[in-house]
């Protein structure tokens, strides 16, 4: 009897410590999320404006980067909902349709970013290793068509999410939560989607490894005096850093999702355990998911900073855009002041 009560008191203390540490981590994640979102929104909006308001920036490389900025922008706009779900997983206040659409959009943008990085690297491979072919194959019109196909492919690949997620009552409480449905787990749709998601990460990762190895070999064998090759080297360096940041930020995200998928069985008892809010994953999984979610949003926010650090052309275009907008606003203020003075006289 005494042993039972002793073990029970120890268990209560362990749960209390776990909850306290988890809430502290959740507060730290919130503090990181807010400036990350603001910085990412500003940077990606600047990238889009720079490419579309500066004609000389509408090269195939920057067309890909501006489209990827749109994808990252949408991911960051969904961050407040993700943060809300972390603090209050239920009840979901926006209804079943909003639950499906937000999860679909997040998955679609995830796939789209991966496809953009892959095709952008392939385009650089053609430009460096097959420059004559690239002049005829890589055009702005074709780049825009490819970008449209990438968005369409990402949307089709993410379409199963519309069936997989929904608002379901959890446990004995009549409170709906936006989450993966009982049907998705029992039918194996969740496992199939996790396989597709991992393929979306692993296959492009292999392609990127081969492509950058070939690009590096080609540039190494060429003389360094060529201005064109120097420009290629600068672009490849920038893209290499972007790819490295992508791998480092997204690898924990995919590992965490795979662990989550494997932790769900197909048996009724296991599904009921999953649907019970009092039976969560172990402590390490919780902490890992929090860290991987921060890295996931960091990837969406950090790309404009990398462009600014690695590309003098991008820095010059941003400065030119800001300077032009400042001068335009100053002229408008001067015009309004003169007009007001004239009318008062």
Short mmCIF file of C-alpha atoms in Angstrom, two decimals:
data_model
loop_
_atom_site.label_atom_id
_atom_site.label_comp_id
_atom_site.label_asym_id
_atom_site.label_seq_id
_atom_site.Cartn_x
_atom_site.Cartn_y
_atom_site.Cartn_z
CA UNK A 1 0.00 0.00 0.00
CA UNK A 2 2.76 2.44 0.94
CA UNK A 3 4.73 1.49 -2.18
CA UNK A 4 1.66 2.17 -4.31
CA UNK A 5 1.13 5.64 -2.87
CA UNK A 6 4.87 6.39 -3.11
CA UNK A 7 4.96 5.42 -6.80
CA UNK A 8 1.81 7.39 -7.44
CA UNK A 9 3.22 10.54 -5.80
CA UNK A 10 6.45 10.18 -7.83
CA UNK A 11 4.40 9.82 -11.01
CA UNK A 12 2.41 12.97 -10.18
CA UNK A 13 5.61 14.92 -9.58
CA UNK A 14 7.12 13.69 -12.86
CA UNK A 15 3.97 14.74 -14.75
CA UNK A 16 4.01 18.13 -13.04
CA UNK A 17 7.67 18.73 -13.93
CA UNK A 18 7.04 17.61 -17.51
CA UNK A 19 4.06 19.98 -17.86
CA UNK A 20 6.03 22.88 -16.36
CA UNK A 21 8.99 22.34 -18.70
CA UNK A 22 6.67 21.93 -21.69
CA UNK A 23 4.86 25.21 -20.95
CA UNK A 24 8.19 27.03 -20.57
CA UNK A 25 9.29 25.67 -23.95
CA UNK A 26 5.96 26.69 -25.44
CA UNK A 27 6.46 30.26 -24.21
CA UNK A 28 9.99 30.28 -25.68
CA UNK A 29 8.62 29.05 -29.02
CA UNK A 30 6.01 31.82 -28.96
CA UNK A 31 8.67 34.47 -28.29
CA UNK A 32 10.67 33.13 -31.25
CA UNK A 33 7.66 32.78 -33.56
CA UNK A 34 6.47 36.39 -33.47
CA UNK A 35 9.67 38.21 -34.62
CA UNK A 36 10.38 35.32 -36.99
CA UNK A 37 7.01 35.81 -38.67
CA UNK A 38 7.40 39.60 -38.94
CA UNK A 39 10.96 39.33 -40.28
CA UNK A 40 9.95 36.61 -42.76
CA UNK A 41 6.90 38.50 -44.04
CA UNK A 42 8.94 41.65 -44.61
CA UNK A 43 11.78 39.79 -46.33
CA UNK A 44 9.60 37.72 -48.65
CA UNK A 45 7.43 40.70 -49.60
CA UNK A 46 10.61 42.62 -50.45
CA UNK A 47 11.82 39.73 -52.60
CA UNK A 48 8.55 39.65 -54.55
CA UNK A 49 8.55 43.44 -55.04
CA UNK A 50 12.20 43.53 -56.09
CA UNK A 51 11.68 40.92 -58.81
CA UNK A 52 8.45 42.31 -60.17
CA UNK A 53 9.27 46.04 -59.96
CA UNK A 54 12.81 45.76 -61.32
CA UNK A 55 12.83 44.38 -64.91
CA UNK A 56 16.55 43.51 -64.79
CA UNK A 57 15.82 41.14 -61.86
CA UNK A 58 13.37 39.03 -63.87
CA UNK A 59 15.91 36.38 -64.76
CA UNK A 60 14.92 32.73 -64.58
CA UNK A 61 16.75 32.35 -61.25
CA UNK A 62 14.95 35.23 -59.59
CA UNK A 63 11.59 34.22 -61.08
CA UNK A 64 11.98 30.93 -59.22
CA UNK A 65 13.06 32.75 -56.07
CA UNK A 66 10.11 35.17 -56.21
CA UNK A 67 7.66 32.29 -56.65
CA UNK A 68 9.32 30.49 -53.74
CA UNK A 69 8.92 33.69 -51.73
CA UNK A 70 5.16 33.52 -52.38
CA UNK A 71 5.16 29.96 -51.02
CA UNK A 72 7.17 30.98 -47.95
CA UNK A 73 4.89 33.97 -47.44
CA UNK A 74 1.81 31.74 -47.34
CA UNK A 75 3.52 29.39 -44.87
CA UNK A 76 4.30 32.33 -42.57
CA UNK A 77 0.75 33.67 -42.83
CA UNK A 78 -0.46 30.33 -41.44
CA UNK A 79 1.92 30.57 -38.48
CA UNK A 80 -0.57 32.37 -36.15
CA UNK A 81 -3.04 29.49 -36.55
CA UNK A 82 -0.31 26.97 -35.77
CA UNK A 83 0.64 28.98 -32.69
CA UNK A 84 -3.01 29.11 -31.62
CA UNK A 85 -3.24 25.31 -31.93
CA UNK A 86 -0.12 24.89 -29.81
CA UNK A 87 -1.63 26.92 -26.97
CA UNK A 88 -5.22 25.77 -27.39
CA UNK A 89 -5.59 22.66 -29.55
CA UNK A 90 -9.33 22.63 -28.96
CA UNK A 91 -11.89 23.81 -29.62
CA UNK A 92 -11.05 24.73 -33.22
CA UNK A 93 -12.99 27.97 -33.81
CA UNK A 94 -13.00 28.25 -37.62
CA UNK A 95 -14.97 25.20 -38.72
CA UNK A 96 -14.20 22.06 -40.71
CA UNK A 97 -13.65 23.76 -44.09
CA UNK A 98 -11.07 26.20 -42.71
CA UNK A 99 -9.30 23.28 -41.00
CA UNK A 100 -9.02 21.38 -44.27
CA UNK A 101 -7.97 24.40 -46.33
CA UNK A 102 -5.27 25.61 -43.93
CA UNK A 103 -3.72 22.15 -43.63
CA UNK A 104 -3.93 21.68 -47.41
CA UNK A 105 -2.32 25.05 -48.08
CA UNK A 106 0.51 24.33 -45.64
CA UNK A 107 1.23 20.97 -47.27
CA UNK A 108 0.93 22.41 -50.78
CA UNK A 109 3.42 25.20 -50.00
CA UNK A 110 5.79 22.68 -48.42
CA UNK A 111 5.81 20.57 -51.59
CA UNK A 112 6.03 23.68 -53.76
CA UNK A 113 9.12 25.03 -52.00
CA UNK A 114 10.92 21.69 -52.44
CA UNK A 115 10.05 21.58 -56.15
CA UNK A 116 11.22 25.15 -56.67
CA UNK A 117 14.61 24.50 -55.08
CA UNK A 118 15.03 21.34 -57.17
CA UNK A 119 14.11 22.87 -60.52
CA UNK A 120 16.09 26.03 -59.79
CA UNK A 121 19.17 23.87 -59.17
CA UNK A 122 18.54 21.95 -62.40
CA UNK A 123 18.28 25.26 -64.26
CA UNK A 124 21.65 26.31 -62.79
CA UNK A 125 23.10 22.95 -63.85
CA UNK A 126 22.08 23.62 -67.45
CA UNK A 127 23.43 27.19 -67.32
CA UNK A 128 26.83 26.10 -65.97
CA UNK A 129 27.41 22.70 -67.59
CA UNK A 130 25.47 23.14 -70.86
CA UNK A 131 25.49 26.92 -71.51
CA UNK A 132 24.66 26.71 -75.24
CA UNK A 133 21.69 24.43 -74.60
CA UNK A 134 20.56 26.64 -71.72
CA UNK A 135 20.33 29.70 -73.99
CA UNK A 136 17.67 28.02 -76.13
CA UNK A 137 15.94 25.92 -73.47
CA UNK A 138 15.83 28.31 -70.49
CA UNK A 139 13.59 31.28 -71.33
CA UNK A 140 11.34 33.48 -69.21
CA UNK A 141 8.21 32.12 -70.83
CA UNK A 142 9.22 28.51 -70.17
CA UNK A 143 10.30 29.37 -66.64
CA UNK A 144 6.89 30.89 -65.92
CA UNK A 145 5.20 27.81 -67.42
CA UNK A 146 7.35 25.49 -65.29
CA UNK A 147 6.55 27.52 -62.17
CA UNK A 148 2.83 27.15 -62.91
CA UNK A 149 3.27 23.39 -63.36
CA UNK A 150 5.16 23.21 -60.05
CA UNK A 151 2.29 24.87 -58.20
CA UNK A 152 -0.21 22.56 -59.90
CA UNK A 153 1.84 19.45 -59.07
CA UNK A 154 2.17 20.54 -55.45
CA UNK A 155 -1.59 21.15 -55.19
CA UNK A 156 -2.41 17.72 -56.66
CA UNK A 157 0.10 16.01 -54.35
CA UNK A 158 -1.35 17.77 -51.30
CA UNK A 159 -4.99 17.07 -52.27
CA UNK A 160 -5.30 13.93 -50.03
CA UNK A 161 -4.91 16.22 -47.02
CA UNK A 162 -8.43 17.51 -47.73
CA UNK A 163 -9.69 14.01 -46.88
CA UNK A 164 -7.17 13.26 -44.14
CA UNK A 165 -7.88 16.15 -41.76
CA UNK A 166 -10.99 17.57 -40.19
CA UNK A 167 -12.59 18.70 -36.97
CA UNK A 168 -13.28 15.75 -34.66
CA UNK A 169 -14.40 15.47 -31.06
CA UNK A 170 -11.53 14.32 -28.86
CA UNK A 171 -11.94 11.98 -25.92
CA UNK A 172 -15.06 12.40 -23.80
CA UNK A 173 -15.26 16.14 -24.22
CA UNK A 174 -17.54 17.66 -26.80
CA UNK A 175 -14.74 19.85 -28.16
CA UNK A 176 -13.69 19.69 -31.80
CA UNK A 177 -10.02 19.68 -32.72
CA UNK A 178 -8.48 20.24 -36.16
CA UNK A 179 -6.37 17.14 -36.67
CA UNK A 180 -5.78 13.97 -38.63
CA UNK A 181 -9.03 12.00 -38.68
CA UNK A 182 -9.77 8.50 -37.39
CA UNK A 183 -10.51 7.46 -40.99
CA UNK A 184 -7.06 8.60 -42.22
CA UNK A 185 -5.35 6.46 -39.58
CA UNK A 186 -7.48 3.33 -39.99
CA UNK A 187 -7.44 3.41 -43.80
CA UNK A 188 -3.67 3.80 -44.07
CA UNK A 189 -4.03 7.14 -45.86
CA UNK A 190 -1.87 8.82 -43.23
CA UNK A 191 0.96 6.32 -43.75
CA UNK A 192 0.72 6.71 -47.54
CA UNK A 193 0.87 10.49 -47.22
CA UNK A 194 3.92 10.28 -44.96
CA UNK A 195 5.66 8.08 -47.55
CA UNK A 196 4.85 10.64 -50.26
CA UNK A 197 6.09 13.47 -48.07
CA UNK A 198 9.36 11.68 -47.37
CA UNK A 199 9.83 10.93 -51.07
CA UNK A 200 9.29 14.63 -51.76
CA UNK A 201 12.21 15.31 -49.45
CA UNK A 202 14.59 12.41 -50.14
CA UNK A 203 14.36 12.27 -53.95
CA UNK A 204 15.07 16.01 -54.42
CA UNK A 205 17.85 15.71 -51.84
CA UNK A 206 19.55 13.04 -53.96
CA UNK A 207 19.02 15.10 -57.13
CA UNK A 208 20.51 18.18 -55.46
CA UNK A 209 23.54 16.18 -54.32
CA UNK A 210 24.23 14.94 -57.86
CA UNK A 211 23.54 18.31 -59.49
CA UNK A 212 25.82 20.34 -57.23
CA UNK A 213 28.56 17.73 -57.50
CA UNK A 214 28.47 18.07 -61.30
CA UNK A 215 28.33 21.88 -61.10
CA UNK A 216 31.26 21.97 -58.69
CA UNK A 217 33.30 19.64 -60.90
CA UNK A 218 32.61 21.74 -64.00
CA UNK A 219 33.52 25.03 -62.34
CA UNK A 220 36.66 23.52 -60.80
CA UNK A 221 37.95 22.40 -64.19
CA UNK A 222 37.31 25.75 -65.88
CA UNK A 223 39.67 28.77 -65.73
CA UNK A 224 38.64 31.33 -63.11
CA UNK A 225 39.26 34.36 -65.30
CA UNK A 226 35.93 34.21 -67.09
CA UNK A 227 33.43 36.82 -65.83
CA UNK A 228 30.53 34.55 -66.75
CA UNK A 229 31.97 31.70 -64.71
CA UNK A 230 32.55 34.06 -61.79
CA UNK A 231 28.89 35.06 -61.97
CA UNK A 232 27.93 31.37 -62.06
CA UNK A 233 30.12 30.73 -59.02
CA UNK A 234 28.42 33.50 -57.04
CA UNK A 235 24.96 32.24 -57.98
CA UNK A 236 25.86 28.64 -57.18
CA UNK A 237 27.29 29.70 -53.81
CA UNK A 238 24.05 31.47 -52.95
CA UNK A 239 21.94 28.49 -54.02
CA UNK A 240 24.25 26.10 -52.18
CA UNK A 241 23.73 28.02 -48.94
CA UNK A 242 19.95 28.04 -49.56
CA UNK A 243 19.95 24.28 -50.13
CA UNK A 244 22.04 23.70 -46.99
CA UNK A 245 19.67 25.83 -44.91
CA UNK A 246 16.74 23.94 -46.46
CA UNK A 247 18.20 20.54 -45.51
CA UNK A 248 19.15 21.57 -41.97
CA UNK A 249 15.75 23.16 -41.29
CA UNK A 250 13.52 20.58 -42.96
CA UNK A 251 15.24 17.33 -41.99
CA UNK A 252 14.02 17.47 -38.34
CA UNK A 253 10.54 18.40 -39.62
CA UNK A 254 10.32 15.28 -41.80
CA UNK A 255 11.87 13.06 -39.14
CA UNK A 256 9.32 14.32 -36.60
CA UNK A 257 6.39 13.70 -38.94
CA UNK A 258 7.64 10.20 -39.69
CA UNK A 259 7.97 9.39 -35.99
CA UNK A 260 4.46 10.72 -35.45
CA UNK A 261 3.08 8.58 -38.27
CA UNK A 262 4.86 5.42 -37.06
CA UNK A 263 3.65 5.99 -33.51
CA UNK A 264 0.05 5.57 -34.68
CA UNK A 265 -1.08 1.98 -35.08
CA UNK A 266 -4.00 0.69 -37.07
CA UNK A 267 -5.58 -1.17 -34.19
CA UNK A 268 -8.65 0.16 -32.47
CA UNK A 269 -6.96 0.38 -29.10
CA UNK A 270 -4.07 2.38 -30.53
CA UNK A 271 -6.41 4.77 -32.34
CA UNK A 272 -8.43 5.37 -29.20
CA UNK A 273 -5.20 6.13 -27.40
CA UNK A 274 -4.30 8.62 -30.10
CA UNK A 275 -7.66 10.31 -29.91
CA UNK A 276 -7.45 10.62 -26.14
CA UNK A 277 -5.87 13.97 -25.30
CA UNK A 278 -4.53 12.66 -22.01
CA UNK A 279 -2.39 10.09 -23.83
CA UNK A 280 0.22 12.15 -25.64
CA UNK A 281 3.53 11.11 -27.19
CA UNK A 282 6.53 10.85 -24.94
CA UNK A 283 8.44 13.89 -23.70
CA UNK A 284 11.23 13.71 -26.25
CA UNK A 285 8.73 13.63 -29.13
CA UNK A 286 6.95 16.73 -27.78
CA UNK A 287 10.17 18.70 -27.48
CA UNK A 288 11.44 17.47 -30.85
CA UNK A 289 8.20 18.57 -32.55
CA UNK A 290 8.46 22.04 -31.01
CA UNK A 291 12.08 22.47 -32.16
CA UNK A 292 11.36 21.10 -35.65
CA UNK A 293 8.39 23.46 -36.06
CA UNK A 294 10.63 26.44 -35.23
CA UNK A 295 13.19 25.26 -37.81
CA UNK A 296 10.41 24.76 -40.37
CA UNK A 297 9.26 28.39 -40.08
CA UNK A 298 12.87 29.58 -39.89
CA UNK A 299 13.42 28.06 -43.33
CA UNK A 300 10.52 30.12 -44.71
CA UNK A 301 11.88 33.32 -43.15
CA UNK A 302 15.62 33.04 -43.67
CA UNK A 303 15.86 32.88 -47.49
CA UNK A 304 15.65 36.68 -48.09
CA UNK A 305 18.45 37.17 -45.55
CA UNK A 306 20.57 34.64 -47.44
CA UNK A 307 19.89 36.43 -50.74
CA UNK A 308 20.99 39.69 -49.12
CA UNK A 309 24.17 38.19 -47.69
CA UNK A 310 25.20 36.19 -50.77
CA UNK A 311 24.04 38.33 -53.71
CA UNK A 312 25.35 41.85 -54.35
CA UNK A 313 22.82 42.16 -57.18
CA UNK A 314 19.94 41.48 -54.81
CA UNK A 315 21.29 43.96 -52.23
CA UNK A 316 21.59 46.68 -54.87
CA UNK A 317 18.05 46.02 -56.13
CA UNK A 318 16.61 46.21 -52.60
CA UNK A 319 18.43 49.47 -51.87
CA UNK A 320 17.26 50.90 -55.19
CA UNK A 321 13.66 49.91 -54.48
CA UNK A 322 13.67 51.39 -50.96
CA UNK A 323 15.37 54.57 -52.19
CA UNK A 324 12.83 54.97 -55.02
CA UNK A 325 9.88 54.45 -52.69
CA UNK A 326 11.33 56.93 -50.17
CA UNK A 327 11.81 59.57 -52.86
CA UNK A 328 8.31 58.98 -54.22
CA UNK A 329 6.80 59.37 -50.75
CA UNK A 330 8.84 62.53 -50.14
CA UNK A 331 7.57 64.01 -53.44
CA UNK A 332 3.98 63.15 -52.51
CA UNK A 333 4.38 64.83 -49.12
CA UNK A 334 5.92 67.90 -50.76
CA UNK A 335 3.07 68.08 -53.29
CA UNK A 336 0.46 67.79 -50.55
CA UNK A 337 2.19 70.49 -48.50
CA UNK A 338 2.36 72.90 -51.45
CA UNK A 339 -1.28 72.16 -52.33
CA UNK A 340 -2.38 72.78 -48.73
CA UNK A 341 -0.43 76.06 -48.57
CA UNK A 342 -1.98 77.23 -51.85
CA UNK A 343 -5.53 76.45 -50.75
CA UNK A 344 -5.11 78.16 -47.39
CA UNK A 345 -3.77 81.30 -49.04
#
